[in-house]
Amino acid sequence: MTNDKTYKEQLTKCDRSLQTNPANSQLWYDRGDALANLGHYEEALASFDKATELQPQNCAAWVFRGVVLIHLQRYKEALNSCNQALEIKPNDSEAWTFRGAALSKLGRQQEAYLSYEKAMGRKEPSPWRTKVWKFFDFFNKHSFQS
């Protein structure tokens, strides 16, 4: 099990290596990972921003940038970050999962469920879910209030 000491050591190694190799995207990603695991989300975001700046096609950096943004309650930005990851790697299950989490926090439940379905590798929503959505659509359109 990884503990804070391990993440602090990882952070120290990254900071030391970045002094001589500041253009290394992987070091910025690893630094962001360590900071996020230590709960330093703002600093982690800055590191993931640098990682994506240096390597715009780094799907994992976009995904975990989104995760950090979820922790910071910046859900629209998190959704955008996950969408960027999916532009790079359309079948990335982590990107679909965290996209669903961001959508859920934005109150967009149906879209969130679709993202979770895609995270599980399903191309279409499960049949029971489609029936439930149709029921709720009907219920919302036909108010039964007096």
Short mmCIF file of N, CA, C and O in Angstrom, two decimals:
data_model
loop_
_atom_site.label_atom_id
_atom_site.label_comp_id
_atom_site.label_asym_id
_atom_site.label_seq_id
_atom_site.Cartn_x
_atom_site.Cartn_y
_atom_site.Cartn_z
N MET A 1 0.84 -1.19 0.00
CA MET A 1 0.00 0.00 0.00
C MET A 1 0.88 1.25 0.00
O MET A 1 1.82 1.37 0.76
N THR A 2 0.53 2.17 -0.88
CA THR A 2 1.30 3.40 -0.99
C THR A 2 0.85 4.37 0.08
O THR A 2 -0.33 4.52 0.35
N ASN A 3 1.82 5.05 0.68
CA ASN A 3 1.48 6.02 1.73
C ASN A 3 2.02 7.40 1.37
O ASN A 3 2.69 7.57 0.34
N ASP A 4 1.72 8.38 2.20
CA ASP A 4 2.16 9.75 1.95
C ASP A 4 3.67 9.85 1.78
O ASP A 4 4.15 10.62 0.94
N LYS A 5 4.41 9.07 2.54
CA LYS A 5 5.87 9.12 2.45
C LYS A 5 6.33 8.76 1.03
O LYS A 5 7.21 9.41 0.48
N THR A 6 5.70 7.75 0.44
CA THR A 6 6.05 7.34 -0.92
C THR A 6 5.76 8.46 -1.91
O THR A 6 6.58 8.75 -2.79
N TYR A 7 4.61 9.12 -1.76
CA TYR A 7 4.27 10.22 -2.67
C TYR A 7 5.18 11.42 -2.47
O TYR A 7 5.54 12.10 -3.43
N LYS A 8 5.57 11.68 -1.24
CA LYS A 8 6.50 12.78 -0.97
C LYS A 8 7.86 12.49 -1.60
O LYS A 8 8.50 13.39 -2.16
N GLU A 9 8.29 11.22 -1.53
CA GLU A 9 9.55 10.83 -2.16
C GLU A 9 9.45 10.98 -3.68
O GLU A 9 10.39 11.46 -4.33
N GLN A 10 8.33 10.57 -4.25
CA GLN A 10 8.10 10.70 -5.69
C GLN A 10 8.15 12.18 -6.08
O GLN A 10 8.77 12.54 -7.09
N LEU A 11 7.52 13.02 -5.30
CA LEU A 11 7.50 14.46 -5.56
C LEU A 11 8.92 15.03 -5.53
O LEU A 11 9.31 15.80 -6.41
N THR A 12 9.69 14.65 -4.52
CA THR A 12 11.07 15.12 -4.39
C THR A 12 11.90 14.71 -5.60
O THR A 12 12.64 15.52 -6.17
N LYS A 13 11.75 13.46 -6.03
CA LYS A 13 12.49 12.97 -7.20
C LYS A 13 12.08 13.74 -8.46
O LYS A 13 12.95 14.11 -9.26
N CYS A 14 10.80 13.97 -8.62
CA CYS A 14 10.33 14.71 -9.79
C CYS A 14 10.87 16.13 -9.79
O CYS A 14 11.37 16.61 -10.81
N ASP A 15 10.79 16.80 -8.65
CA ASP A 15 11.28 18.18 -8.56
C ASP A 15 12.77 18.25 -8.86
O ASP A 15 13.22 19.16 -9.57
N ARG A 16 13.51 17.29 -8.36
CA ARG A 16 14.96 17.25 -8.61
C ARG A 16 15.22 17.04 -10.11
O ARG A 16 16.04 17.74 -10.71
N SER A 17 14.53 16.10 -10.71
CA SER A 17 14.73 15.79 -12.13
C SER A 17 14.27 16.93 -13.02
O SER A 17 14.87 17.18 -14.08
N LEU A 18 13.21 17.63 -12.63
CA LEU A 18 12.72 18.74 -13.43
C LEU A 18 13.68 19.92 -13.47
O LEU A 18 13.63 20.73 -14.40
N GLN A 19 14.58 20.01 -12.48
CA GLN A 19 15.57 21.08 -12.49
C GLN A 19 16.49 20.97 -13.70
O GLN A 19 16.92 21.97 -14.25
N THR A 20 16.78 19.75 -14.10
CA THR A 20 17.67 19.54 -15.24
C THR A 20 16.92 19.17 -16.52
O THR A 20 17.47 19.25 -17.61
N ASN A 21 15.64 18.79 -16.38
CA ASN A 21 14.87 18.36 -17.55
C ASN A 21 13.44 18.89 -17.47
O ASN A 21 12.48 18.12 -17.37
N PRO A 22 13.27 20.22 -17.53
CA PRO A 22 11.94 20.82 -17.34
C PRO A 22 10.96 20.57 -18.49
O PRO A 22 9.77 20.82 -18.33
N ALA A 23 11.43 20.04 -19.60
CA ALA A 23 10.55 19.80 -20.75
C ALA A 23 10.09 18.34 -20.81
O ALA A 23 9.55 17.91 -21.82
N ASN A 24 10.27 17.61 -19.73
CA ASN A 24 9.88 16.19 -19.70
C ASN A 24 8.43 16.07 -19.23
O ASN A 24 8.12 16.23 -18.04
N SER A 25 7.55 15.77 -20.16
CA SER A 25 6.12 15.66 -19.86
C SER A 25 5.82 14.59 -18.82
O SER A 25 4.97 14.78 -17.96
N GLN A 26 6.51 13.47 -18.90
CA GLN A 26 6.26 12.37 -17.95
C GLN A 26 6.60 12.78 -16.52
O GLN A 26 5.88 12.41 -15.59
N LEU A 27 7.65 13.57 -16.35
CA LEU A 27 7.99 14.05 -15.01
C LEU A 27 6.90 14.95 -14.46
O LEU A 27 6.54 14.88 -13.28
N TRP A 28 6.34 15.82 -15.31
CA TRP A 28 5.25 16.69 -14.88
C TRP A 28 4.01 15.86 -14.53
O TRP A 28 3.32 16.15 -13.55
N TYR A 29 3.75 14.82 -15.33
CA TYR A 29 2.62 13.92 -15.03
C TYR A 29 2.84 13.24 -13.68
O TYR A 29 1.94 13.20 -12.84
N ASP A 30 4.03 12.67 -13.48
CA ASP A 30 4.34 11.98 -12.22
C ASP A 30 4.25 12.93 -11.03
O ASP A 30 3.78 12.55 -9.95
N ARG A 31 4.69 14.16 -11.23
CA ARG A 31 4.60 15.18 -10.17
C ARG A 31 3.13 15.45 -9.84
O ARG A 31 2.74 15.52 -8.68
N GLY A 32 2.30 15.61 -10.89
CA GLY A 32 0.87 15.82 -10.68
C GLY A 32 0.23 14.66 -9.95
O GLY A 32 -0.60 14.86 -9.05
N ASP A 33 0.63 13.45 -10.30
CA ASP A 33 0.11 12.26 -9.63
C ASP A 33 0.44 12.28 -8.15
O ASP A 33 -0.42 12.04 -7.30
N ALA A 34 1.70 12.57 -7.83
CA ALA A 34 2.11 12.61 -6.42
C ALA A 34 1.35 13.69 -5.66
O ALA A 34 0.83 13.44 -4.55
N LEU A 35 1.26 14.87 -6.24
CA LEU A 35 0.56 15.97 -5.57
C LEU A 35 -0.92 15.66 -5.37
O LEU A 35 -1.49 15.94 -4.30
N ALA A 36 -1.55 15.07 -6.38
CA ALA A 36 -2.97 14.71 -6.25
C ALA A 36 -3.17 13.69 -5.13
O ALA A 36 -4.10 13.82 -4.33
N ASN A 37 -2.28 12.72 -5.06
CA ASN A 37 -2.41 11.71 -4.01
C ASN A 37 -2.13 12.27 -2.62
O ASN A 37 -2.56 11.69 -1.63
N LEU A 38 -1.44 13.40 -2.57
CA LEU A 38 -1.21 14.08 -1.29
C LEU A 38 -2.33 15.08 -0.98
O LEU A 38 -2.32 15.72 0.06
N GLY A 39 -3.28 15.23 -1.91
CA GLY A 39 -4.39 16.14 -1.70
C GLY A 39 -4.11 17.58 -2.08
O GLY A 39 -4.89 18.48 -1.76
N HIS A 40 -3.02 17.83 -2.78
CA HIS A 40 -2.64 19.18 -3.22
C HIS A 40 -3.15 19.39 -4.64
O HIS A 40 -2.37 19.39 -5.61
N TYR A 41 -4.44 19.59 -4.78
CA TYR A 41 -5.08 19.56 -6.10
C TYR A 41 -4.73 20.75 -6.99
O TYR A 41 -4.57 20.58 -8.20
N GLU A 42 -4.62 21.93 -6.44
CA GLU A 42 -4.26 23.10 -7.25
C GLU A 42 -2.87 22.91 -7.86
O GLU A 42 -2.66 23.18 -9.05
N GLU A 43 -1.93 22.47 -7.04
CA GLU A 43 -0.57 22.23 -7.54
C GLU A 43 -0.56 21.08 -8.53
O GLU A 43 0.18 21.12 -9.53
N ALA A 44 -1.34 20.06 -8.27
CA ALA A 44 -1.43 18.92 -9.19
C ALA A 44 -1.97 19.38 -10.54
O ALA A 44 -1.45 18.99 -11.59
N LEU A 45 -2.98 20.24 -10.51
CA LEU A 45 -3.55 20.77 -11.74
C LEU A 45 -2.50 21.50 -12.56
O LEU A 45 -2.39 21.31 -13.78
N ALA A 46 -1.70 22.31 -11.91
CA ALA A 46 -0.63 23.04 -12.61
C ALA A 46 0.35 22.06 -13.26
O ALA A 46 0.81 22.29 -14.39
N SER A 47 0.65 20.98 -12.58
CA SER A 47 1.57 19.98 -13.15
C SER A 47 0.94 19.26 -14.33
O SER A 47 1.60 19.04 -15.36
N PHE A 48 -0.34 18.89 -14.22
CA PHE A 48 -1.01 18.25 -15.35
C PHE A 48 -1.17 19.22 -16.52
O PHE A 48 -1.07 18.82 -17.69
N ASP A 49 -1.38 20.49 -16.22
CA ASP A 49 -1.43 21.50 -17.28
C ASP A 49 -0.11 21.54 -18.04
O ASP A 49 -0.09 21.61 -19.27
N LYS A 50 0.98 21.51 -17.30
CA LYS A 50 2.31 21.53 -17.92
C LYS A 50 2.53 20.26 -18.74
O LYS A 50 3.06 20.32 -19.86
N ALA A 51 2.10 19.12 -18.22
CA ALA A 51 2.26 17.86 -18.94
C ALA A 51 1.50 17.88 -20.26
O ALA A 51 2.03 17.45 -21.30
N THR A 52 0.27 18.42 -20.25
CA THR A 52 -0.52 18.47 -21.49
C THR A 52 0.01 19.55 -22.44
O THR A 52 -0.11 19.40 -23.65
N GLU A 53 0.59 20.59 -21.88
CA GLU A 53 1.20 21.62 -22.73
C GLU A 53 2.39 21.03 -23.50
O GLU A 53 2.56 21.27 -24.69
N LEU A 54 3.20 20.26 -22.80
CA LEU A 54 4.39 19.67 -23.42
C LEU A 54 4.06 18.49 -24.33
O LEU A 54 4.78 18.25 -25.30
N GLN A 55 3.01 17.77 -24.00
CA GLN A 55 2.61 16.60 -24.79
C GLN A 55 1.09 16.60 -24.91
O GLN A 55 0.40 15.90 -24.16
N PRO A 56 0.55 17.36 -25.86
CA PRO A 56 -0.90 17.52 -25.99
C PRO A 56 -1.66 16.21 -26.26
O PRO A 56 -2.85 16.14 -26.01
N GLN A 57 -0.98 15.19 -26.73
CA GLN A 57 -1.63 13.91 -27.03
C GLN A 57 -1.55 12.92 -25.86
O GLN A 57 -1.86 11.74 -26.03
N ASN A 58 -1.18 13.39 -24.68
CA ASN A 58 -1.07 12.52 -23.51
C ASN A 58 -2.45 12.32 -22.89
O ASN A 58 -2.91 13.12 -22.06
N CYS A 59 -3.11 11.26 -23.29
CA CYS A 59 -4.48 10.98 -22.84
C CYS A 59 -4.58 10.90 -21.32
O CYS A 59 -5.46 11.50 -20.71
N ALA A 60 -3.66 10.18 -20.70
CA ALA A 60 -3.70 10.01 -19.24
C ALA A 60 -3.59 11.34 -18.51
O ALA A 60 -4.27 11.55 -17.50
N ALA A 61 -2.77 12.24 -19.02
CA ALA A 61 -2.63 13.55 -18.37
C ALA A 61 -3.94 14.32 -18.46
O ALA A 61 -4.34 14.98 -17.49
N TRP A 62 -4.64 14.23 -19.59
CA TRP A 62 -5.93 14.91 -19.71
C TRP A 62 -6.95 14.28 -18.76
O TRP A 62 -7.74 15.00 -18.13
N VAL A 63 -6.95 12.96 -18.65
CA VAL A 63 -7.90 12.28 -17.75
C VAL A 63 -7.67 12.72 -16.31
O VAL A 63 -8.60 13.13 -15.62
N PHE A 64 -6.42 12.65 -15.86
CA PHE A 64 -6.17 12.96 -14.45
C PHE A 64 -6.20 14.44 -14.16
O PHE A 64 -6.44 14.84 -13.02
N ARG A 65 -6.05 15.25 -15.19
CA ARG A 65 -6.33 16.68 -15.05
C ARG A 65 -7.83 16.82 -14.73
O ARG A 65 -8.22 17.58 -13.85
N GLY A 66 -8.66 16.05 -15.43
CA GLY A 66 -10.10 16.04 -15.17
C GLY A 66 -10.43 15.57 -13.76
O GLY A 66 -11.30 16.14 -13.09
N VAL A 67 -9.74 14.55 -13.31
CA VAL A 67 -9.97 14.03 -11.95
C VAL A 67 -9.69 15.11 -10.91
O VAL A 67 -10.47 15.32 -9.98
N VAL A 68 -8.58 15.79 -11.09
CA VAL A 68 -8.20 16.87 -10.15
C VAL A 68 -9.25 17.98 -10.18
O VAL A 68 -9.65 18.50 -9.14
N LEU A 69 -9.72 18.30 -11.37
CA LEU A 69 -10.76 19.33 -11.48
C LEU A 69 -12.06 18.91 -10.79
O LEU A 69 -12.75 19.74 -10.22
N ILE A 70 -12.38 17.63 -10.83
CA ILE A 70 -13.55 17.13 -10.09
C ILE A 70 -13.34 17.36 -8.59
O ILE A 70 -14.23 17.84 -7.90
N HIS A 71 -12.15 17.04 -8.11
CA HIS A 71 -11.85 17.29 -6.69
C HIS A 71 -11.96 18.77 -6.33
O HIS A 71 -12.31 19.11 -5.20
N LEU A 72 -11.65 19.62 -7.29
CA LEU A 72 -11.73 21.07 -7.06
C LEU A 72 -13.14 21.62 -7.33
O LEU A 72 -13.36 22.83 -7.27
N GLN A 73 -14.06 20.74 -7.65
CA GLN A 73 -15.46 21.08 -7.93
C GLN A 73 -15.59 22.01 -9.13
O GLN A 73 -16.49 22.84 -9.20
N ARG A 74 -14.73 21.83 -10.09
CA ARG A 74 -14.75 22.58 -11.34
C ARG A 74 -15.21 21.61 -12.44
O ARG A 74 -14.43 21.18 -13.28
N TYR A 75 -16.48 21.28 -12.40
CA TYR A 75 -17.02 20.16 -13.17
C TYR A 75 -17.06 20.39 -14.67
O TYR A 75 -16.80 19.47 -15.45
N LYS A 76 -17.37 21.60 -15.11
CA LYS A 76 -17.38 21.88 -16.56
C LYS A 76 -15.99 21.73 -17.15
O LYS A 76 -15.82 21.16 -18.23
N GLU A 77 -15.00 22.23 -16.43
CA GLU A 77 -13.62 22.09 -16.89
C GLU A 77 -13.19 20.62 -16.88
O GLU A 77 -12.46 20.18 -17.79
N ALA A 78 -13.64 19.88 -15.88
CA ALA A 78 -13.33 18.45 -15.80
C ALA A 78 -13.92 17.72 -17.01
O ALA A 78 -13.26 16.87 -17.63
N LEU A 79 -15.16 18.06 -17.33
CA LEU A 79 -15.81 17.46 -18.49
C LEU A 79 -15.03 17.77 -19.76
O LEU A 79 -14.77 16.88 -20.58
N ASN A 80 -14.61 19.01 -19.92
CA ASN A 80 -13.82 19.39 -21.10
C ASN A 80 -12.51 18.62 -21.17
O ASN A 80 -12.08 18.20 -22.25
N SER A 81 -11.88 18.43 -20.03
CA SER A 81 -10.61 17.70 -19.99
C SER A 81 -10.82 16.23 -20.38
O SER A 81 -10.04 15.67 -21.16
N CYS A 82 -11.87 15.62 -19.87
CA CYS A 82 -12.16 14.23 -20.23
C CYS A 82 -12.54 14.12 -21.71
O CYS A 82 -12.13 13.16 -22.38
N ASN A 83 -13.26 15.09 -22.21
CA ASN A 83 -13.60 15.09 -23.63
C ASN A 83 -12.34 15.20 -24.49
O ASN A 83 -12.23 14.56 -25.54
N GLN A 84 -11.38 16.00 -24.04
CA GLN A 84 -10.11 16.12 -24.76
C GLN A 84 -9.39 14.76 -24.77
O GLN A 84 -8.84 14.35 -25.79
N ALA A 85 -9.40 14.07 -23.64
CA ALA A 85 -8.78 12.73 -23.58
C ALA A 85 -9.45 11.79 -24.56
O ALA A 85 -8.78 10.99 -25.23
N LEU A 86 -10.77 11.88 -24.66
CA LEU A 86 -11.51 11.00 -25.58
C LEU A 86 -11.28 11.35 -27.04
O LEU A 86 -11.42 10.47 -27.91
N GLU A 87 -10.92 12.59 -27.32
CA GLU A 87 -10.52 12.95 -28.69
C GLU A 87 -9.25 12.19 -29.07
O GLU A 87 -9.08 11.80 -30.22
N ILE A 88 -8.39 12.00 -28.11
CA ILE A 88 -7.11 11.33 -28.33
C ILE A 88 -7.29 9.81 -28.36
O ILE A 88 -6.75 9.13 -29.23
N LYS A 89 -8.07 9.30 -27.41
CA LYS A 89 -8.25 7.85 -27.27
C LYS A 89 -9.73 7.58 -26.99
O LYS A 89 -10.15 7.52 -25.83
N PRO A 90 -10.53 7.41 -28.05
CA PRO A 90 -11.99 7.32 -27.91
C PRO A 90 -12.52 6.18 -27.03
O PRO A 90 -13.63 6.29 -26.52
N ASN A 91 -11.75 5.16 -26.80
CA ASN A 91 -12.24 4.03 -26.00
C ASN A 91 -11.61 3.96 -24.61
O ASN A 91 -11.66 2.92 -23.96
N ASP A 92 -11.04 5.04 -24.14
CA ASP A 92 -10.37 5.04 -22.84
C ASP A 92 -11.41 4.94 -21.72
O ASP A 92 -12.20 5.86 -21.50
N SER A 93 -11.41 3.83 -21.01
CA SER A 93 -12.44 3.60 -19.99
C SER A 93 -12.34 4.59 -18.82
O SER A 93 -13.37 5.00 -18.28
N GLU A 94 -11.13 4.99 -18.45
CA GLU A 94 -11.01 5.96 -17.36
C GLU A 94 -11.57 7.32 -17.77
O GLU A 94 -12.24 7.98 -16.98
N ALA A 95 -11.32 7.72 -19.01
CA ALA A 95 -11.85 9.00 -19.49
C ALA A 95 -13.38 8.96 -19.48
O ALA A 95 -14.02 9.92 -19.05
N TRP A 96 -13.97 7.85 -19.93
CA TRP A 96 -15.43 7.72 -19.92
C TRP A 96 -15.97 7.73 -18.49
O TRP A 96 -17.00 8.33 -18.20
N THR A 97 -15.26 7.05 -17.58
CA THR A 97 -15.71 6.99 -16.18
C THR A 97 -15.73 8.37 -15.54
O THR A 97 -16.73 8.79 -14.94
N PHE A 98 -14.63 9.10 -15.67
CA PHE A 98 -14.56 10.41 -15.03
C PHE A 98 -15.40 11.45 -15.77
O PHE A 98 -15.88 12.40 -15.16
N ARG A 99 -15.61 11.25 -17.06
CA ARG A 99 -16.55 12.09 -17.80
C ARG A 99 -17.95 11.91 -17.19
O ARG A 99 -18.67 12.87 -16.96
N GLY A 100 -18.30 10.65 -16.90
CA GLY A 100 -19.57 10.36 -16.25
C GLY A 100 -19.68 11.02 -14.89
O GLY A 100 -20.72 11.58 -14.53
N ALA A 101 -18.60 11.00 -14.13
CA ALA A 101 -18.61 11.62 -12.80
C ALA A 101 -18.82 13.13 -12.91
O ALA A 101 -19.61 13.71 -12.16
N ALA A 102 -18.15 13.77 -13.87
CA ALA A 102 -18.32 15.21 -14.06
C ALA A 102 -19.75 15.52 -14.49
O ALA A 102 -20.38 16.45 -13.97
N LEU A 103 -20.29 14.75 -15.42
CA LEU A 103 -21.66 14.95 -15.87
C LEU A 103 -22.65 14.77 -14.73
O LEU A 103 -23.61 15.53 -14.59
N SER A 104 -22.42 13.77 -13.90
CA SER A 104 -23.29 13.53 -12.75
C SER A 104 -23.29 14.72 -11.82
O SER A 104 -24.34 15.17 -11.35
N LYS A 105 -22.12 15.27 -11.55
CA LYS A 105 -22.02 16.44 -10.68
C LYS A 105 -22.68 17.67 -11.29
O LYS A 105 -23.13 18.55 -10.58
N LEU A 106 -22.78 17.69 -12.62
CA LEU A 106 -23.45 18.79 -13.31
C LEU A 106 -24.96 18.55 -13.42
O LEU A 106 -25.68 19.36 -14.00
N GLY A 107 -25.44 17.42 -12.86
CA GLY A 107 -26.87 17.11 -12.88
C GLY A 107 -27.34 16.53 -14.21
O GLY A 107 -28.53 16.47 -14.46
N ARG A 108 -26.43 16.10 -15.04
CA ARG A 108 -26.76 15.56 -16.36
C ARG A 108 -26.71 14.03 -16.28
O ARG A 108 -25.84 13.39 -16.87
N GLN A 109 -27.67 13.46 -15.53
CA GLN A 109 -27.63 12.04 -15.19
C GLN A 109 -27.69 11.11 -16.39
O GLN A 109 -26.96 10.13 -16.45
N GLN A 110 -28.57 11.40 -17.33
CA GLN A 110 -28.71 10.49 -18.48
C GLN A 110 -27.40 10.42 -19.27
O GLN A 110 -26.95 9.33 -19.63
N GLU A 111 -26.77 11.56 -19.48
CA GLU A 111 -25.48 11.57 -20.17
C GLU A 111 -24.41 10.86 -19.34
O GLU A 111 -23.54 10.18 -19.89
N ALA A 112 -24.48 11.03 -18.03
CA ALA A 112 -23.52 10.36 -17.15
C ALA A 112 -23.65 8.85 -17.28
O ALA A 112 -22.64 8.14 -17.42
N TYR A 113 -24.89 8.35 -17.27
CA TYR A 113 -25.10 6.91 -17.41
C TYR A 113 -24.56 6.40 -18.74
O TYR A 113 -23.97 5.32 -18.81
N LEU A 114 -24.76 7.17 -19.80
CA LEU A 114 -24.23 6.76 -21.10
C LEU A 114 -22.70 6.67 -21.06
O LEU A 114 -22.10 5.76 -21.64
N SER A 115 -22.07 7.61 -20.37
CA SER A 115 -20.61 7.57 -20.24
C SER A 115 -20.18 6.33 -19.46
O SER A 115 -19.20 5.68 -19.82
N TYR A 116 -20.90 6.01 -18.38
CA TYR A 116 -20.57 4.81 -17.61
C TYR A 116 -20.74 3.55 -18.45
O TYR A 116 -19.94 2.61 -18.36
N GLU A 117 -21.78 3.52 -19.28
CA GLU A 117 -22.00 2.38 -20.17
C GLU A 117 -20.80 2.23 -21.11
O GLU A 117 -20.30 1.14 -21.33
N LYS A 118 -20.34 3.35 -21.66
CA LYS A 118 -19.19 3.31 -22.58
C LYS A 118 -17.92 2.89 -21.83
O LYS A 118 -17.08 2.19 -22.39
N ALA A 119 -17.80 3.30 -20.58
CA ALA A 119 -16.64 2.90 -19.78
C ALA A 119 -16.60 1.38 -19.63
O ALA A 119 -15.53 0.78 -19.57
N MET A 120 -17.78 0.77 -19.59
CA MET A 120 -17.86 -0.69 -19.47
C MET A 120 -17.76 -1.38 -20.83
O MET A 120 -17.87 -2.59 -20.92
N GLY A 121 -17.58 -0.59 -21.88
CA GLY A 121 -17.40 -1.16 -23.20
C GLY A 121 -18.67 -1.39 -23.99
O GLY A 121 -18.64 -2.02 -25.04
N ARG A 122 -19.79 -0.89 -23.51
CA ARG A 122 -21.05 -1.06 -24.23
C ARG A 122 -21.21 0.07 -25.23
O ARG A 122 -21.00 1.23 -24.91
N LYS A 123 -21.62 -0.29 -26.43
CA LYS A 123 -21.82 0.70 -27.48
C LYS A 123 -23.17 1.39 -27.35
O LYS A 123 -23.34 2.54 -27.70
N GLU A 124 -24.15 0.70 -26.84
CA GLU A 124 -25.50 1.23 -26.67
C GLU A 124 -25.90 1.06 -25.21
O GLU A 124 -25.41 0.15 -24.53
N PRO A 125 -26.82 1.88 -24.70
CA PRO A 125 -27.27 1.69 -23.32
C PRO A 125 -27.99 0.36 -23.18
O PRO A 125 -28.59 -0.13 -24.13
N SER A 126 -27.91 -0.22 -22.01
CA SER A 126 -28.58 -1.50 -21.79
C SER A 126 -30.09 -1.32 -21.99
O SER A 126 -30.64 -0.24 -21.74
N PRO A 127 -30.78 -2.37 -22.44
CA PRO A 127 -32.21 -2.26 -22.73
C PRO A 127 -33.05 -1.79 -21.53
O PRO A 127 -33.96 -0.99 -21.69
N TRP A 128 -32.74 -2.26 -20.33
CA TRP A 128 -33.53 -1.85 -19.17
C TRP A 128 -33.37 -0.37 -18.90
O TRP A 128 -34.30 0.31 -18.51
N ARG A 129 -32.17 0.17 -19.13
CA ARG A 129 -31.94 1.59 -18.89
C ARG A 129 -32.76 2.42 -19.87
O ARG A 129 -33.33 3.44 -19.52
N THR A 130 -32.83 1.98 -21.12
CA THR A 130 -33.62 2.68 -22.13
C THR A 130 -35.09 2.73 -21.72
O THR A 130 -35.75 3.76 -21.83
N LYS A 131 -35.60 1.62 -21.18
CA LYS A 131 -37.00 1.58 -20.73
C LYS A 131 -37.23 2.54 -19.55
O LYS A 131 -38.24 3.24 -19.51
N VAL A 132 -36.30 2.59 -18.63
CA VAL A 132 -36.42 3.49 -17.48
C VAL A 132 -36.42 4.94 -17.96
O VAL A 132 -37.24 5.75 -17.51
N TRP A 133 -35.53 5.29 -18.90
CA TRP A 133 -35.50 6.66 -19.41
C TRP A 133 -36.81 7.01 -20.08
O TRP A 133 -37.31 8.13 -19.93
N LYS A 134 -37.36 6.09 -20.86
CA LYS A 134 -38.64 6.37 -21.53
C LYS A 134 -39.74 6.62 -20.50
O LYS A 134 -40.58 7.50 -20.67
N PHE A 135 -39.74 5.83 -19.42
CA PHE A 135 -40.72 6.02 -18.36
C PHE A 135 -40.60 7.42 -17.75
O PHE A 135 -41.58 8.13 -17.60
N PHE A 136 -39.36 7.82 -17.41
CA PHE A 136 -39.16 9.13 -16.80
C PHE A 136 -39.49 10.26 -17.77
O PHE A 136 -40.04 11.28 -17.37
N ASP A 137 -39.17 10.08 -19.04
CA ASP A 137 -39.55 11.09 -20.03
C ASP A 137 -41.06 11.25 -20.08
O ASP A 137 -41.59 12.35 -20.10
N PHE A 138 -41.78 10.13 -20.09
CA PHE A 138 -43.24 10.16 -20.11
C PHE A 138 -43.76 10.84 -18.85
O PHE A 138 -44.61 11.71 -18.90
N PHE A 139 -43.22 10.45 -17.70
CA PHE A 139 -43.65 10.98 -16.42
C PHE A 139 -43.41 12.49 -16.37
O PHE A 139 -44.27 13.25 -15.89
N ASN A 140 -42.27 12.94 -16.85
CA ASN A 140 -41.96 14.38 -16.81
C ASN A 140 -42.85 15.18 -17.75
O ASN A 140 -43.15 16.34 -17.49
N LYS A 141 -43.29 14.58 -18.86
CA LYS A 141 -44.14 15.29 -19.82
C LYS A 141 -45.59 15.32 -19.38
O LYS A 141 -46.35 16.20 -19.79
N HIS A 142 -46.02 14.36 -18.58
CA HIS A 142 -47.42 14.25 -18.16
C HIS A 142 -47.50 14.39 -16.65
O HIS A 142 -47.48 13.41 -15.93
N SER A 143 -47.57 15.60 -16.18
CA SER A 143 -47.66 15.84 -14.75
C SER A 143 -48.98 15.33 -14.23
O SER A 143 -50.03 15.55 -14.81
N PHE A 144 -48.92 14.63 -13.12
CA PHE A 144 -50.13 14.06 -12.54
C PHE A 144 -50.66 14.91 -11.37
O PHE A 144 -51.37 14.45 -10.53
N GLN A 145 -50.24 16.17 -11.36
CA GLN A 145 -50.72 17.06 -10.30
C GLN A 145 -52.10 17.58 -10.66
O GLN A 145 -52.45 17.73 -11.81
N SER A 146 -52.90 17.89 -9.63
CA SER A 146 -54.26 18.42 -9.85
C SER A 146 -54.21 19.87 -10.20
O SER A 146 -53.46 20.63 -9.77
#
